[in-house]
Short mmCIF file of C-alpha atoms in Angstrom, two decimals:
data_model
loop_
_atom_site.label_atom_id
_atom_site.label_comp_id
_atom_site.label_asym_id
_atom_site.label_seq_id
_atom_site.Cartn_x
_atom_site.Cartn_y
_atom_site.Cartn_z
CA MET A 1 -0.01 0.11 -0.16
CA ARG A 2 2.77 2.43 0.74
CA LYS A 3 4.60 1.96 -2.48
CA ASP A 4 1.27 2.51 -4.27
CA SER A 5 1.00 5.92 -2.41
CA TYR A 6 4.63 6.96 -3.23
CA ALA A 7 4.34 6.06 -6.82
CA GLY A 8 0.97 8.06 -6.87
CA THR A 9 2.81 10.97 -5.46
CA ALA A 10 5.71 10.75 -8.08
CA GLY A 11 2.89 10.70 -10.84
CA ALA A 12 1.40 14.01 -9.20
CA LEU A 13 4.71 15.43 -9.00
CA ALA A 14 5.48 14.51 -12.77
CA ALA A 15 2.16 15.95 -13.91
CA ALA A 16 2.95 19.32 -11.87
CA GLY A 17 6.28 19.62 -13.73
CA LEU A 18 4.58 19.81 -17.00
CA PRO A 19 5.25 23.20 -18.83
CA GLN A 20 2.25 24.44 -20.97
CA ALA A 21 1.44 26.57 -23.94
CA TYR A 22 1.29 30.35 -23.23
CA GLU A 23 1.45 32.06 -26.50
CA ALA A 24 -2.09 32.61 -28.09
CA GLY A 25 -2.79 30.26 -30.93
CA ARG A 26 0.21 27.83 -30.05
CA GLY A 27 0.17 24.12 -28.73
CA MET A 28 2.57 22.34 -26.68
CA VAL A 29 3.77 18.82 -26.32
CA ALA A 30 5.53 18.02 -23.08
CA MET A 31 7.28 15.53 -20.77
CA ALA A 32 8.15 15.44 -17.26
CA GLY A 33 9.35 13.07 -14.54
CA GLY A 34 8.95 12.76 -10.79
CA THR A 35 10.33 10.65 -7.99
CA TYR A 36 9.11 10.20 -4.20
CA GLN A 37 10.50 7.82 -1.71
CA GLY A 38 12.13 5.68 -4.32
CA GLU A 39 9.13 5.17 -6.64
CA SER A 40 9.18 7.14 -9.88
CA ALA A 41 6.81 8.11 -12.59
CA PHE A 42 6.68 10.19 -16.03
CA ALA A 43 3.96 12.22 -17.18
CA LEU A 44 2.88 13.22 -20.92
CA GLY A 45 0.87 16.50 -21.71
CA LEU A 46 -0.75 18.39 -24.45
CA SER A 47 -1.63 22.09 -24.07
CA LYS A 48 -3.35 24.66 -26.06
CA ALA A 49 -3.64 28.47 -25.72
CA MET A 50 -6.46 29.44 -27.75
CA SER A 51 -6.16 32.23 -30.22
CA ASP A 52 -8.74 34.15 -28.21
CA GLY A 53 -5.58 35.09 -25.97
CA HIS A 54 -7.62 34.16 -22.71
CA THR A 55 -8.29 30.29 -22.65
CA VAL A 56 -5.64 27.28 -22.05
CA VAL A 57 -6.80 23.83 -22.27
CA LYS A 58 -4.30 20.91 -20.89
CA LEU A 59 -4.63 17.09 -21.05
CA SER A 60 -1.94 14.87 -18.99
CA GLY A 61 -1.43 11.31 -18.45
CA THR A 62 1.00 9.61 -16.13
CA TYR A 63 2.43 6.12 -15.68
CA ASP A 64 4.39 5.10 -12.38
CA THR A 65 6.81 2.34 -11.35
CA GLN A 66 3.83 0.25 -9.66
CA GLY A 67 2.35 0.12 -13.28
CA ARG A 68 -0.57 2.33 -12.74
CA ALA A 69 -1.82 5.34 -15.06
CA GLY A 70 -3.41 8.33 -14.45
CA GLY A 71 -4.89 11.29 -16.21
CA ALA A 72 -6.21 14.82 -15.82
CA ALA A 73 -7.77 17.53 -17.98
CA GLY A 74 -8.30 21.32 -17.45
CA ILE A 75 -9.20 24.54 -18.85
CA GLY A 76 -8.60 27.81 -17.53
CA TYR A 77 -9.55 31.27 -18.54
CA GLN A 78 -7.13 34.35 -18.20
CA PHE A 79 -8.32 37.84 -17.49
#
């Protein structure tokens, strides 16, 4: 159980490390890694800063050393 928790934390750290697109109309593919208490994970992300100059969308997925996958999606509006 503890290793699962550590691996999940590594996945969260990897996802947090993903950069995202910031220039209007541009997209980005990104990769990042994370480690916590001997467990590791990597993350892959896609993001797009919409041409309206305000909206950013982001998708990410993670895979850790315990063989578990995770995912997240988000959207933000900058004003």
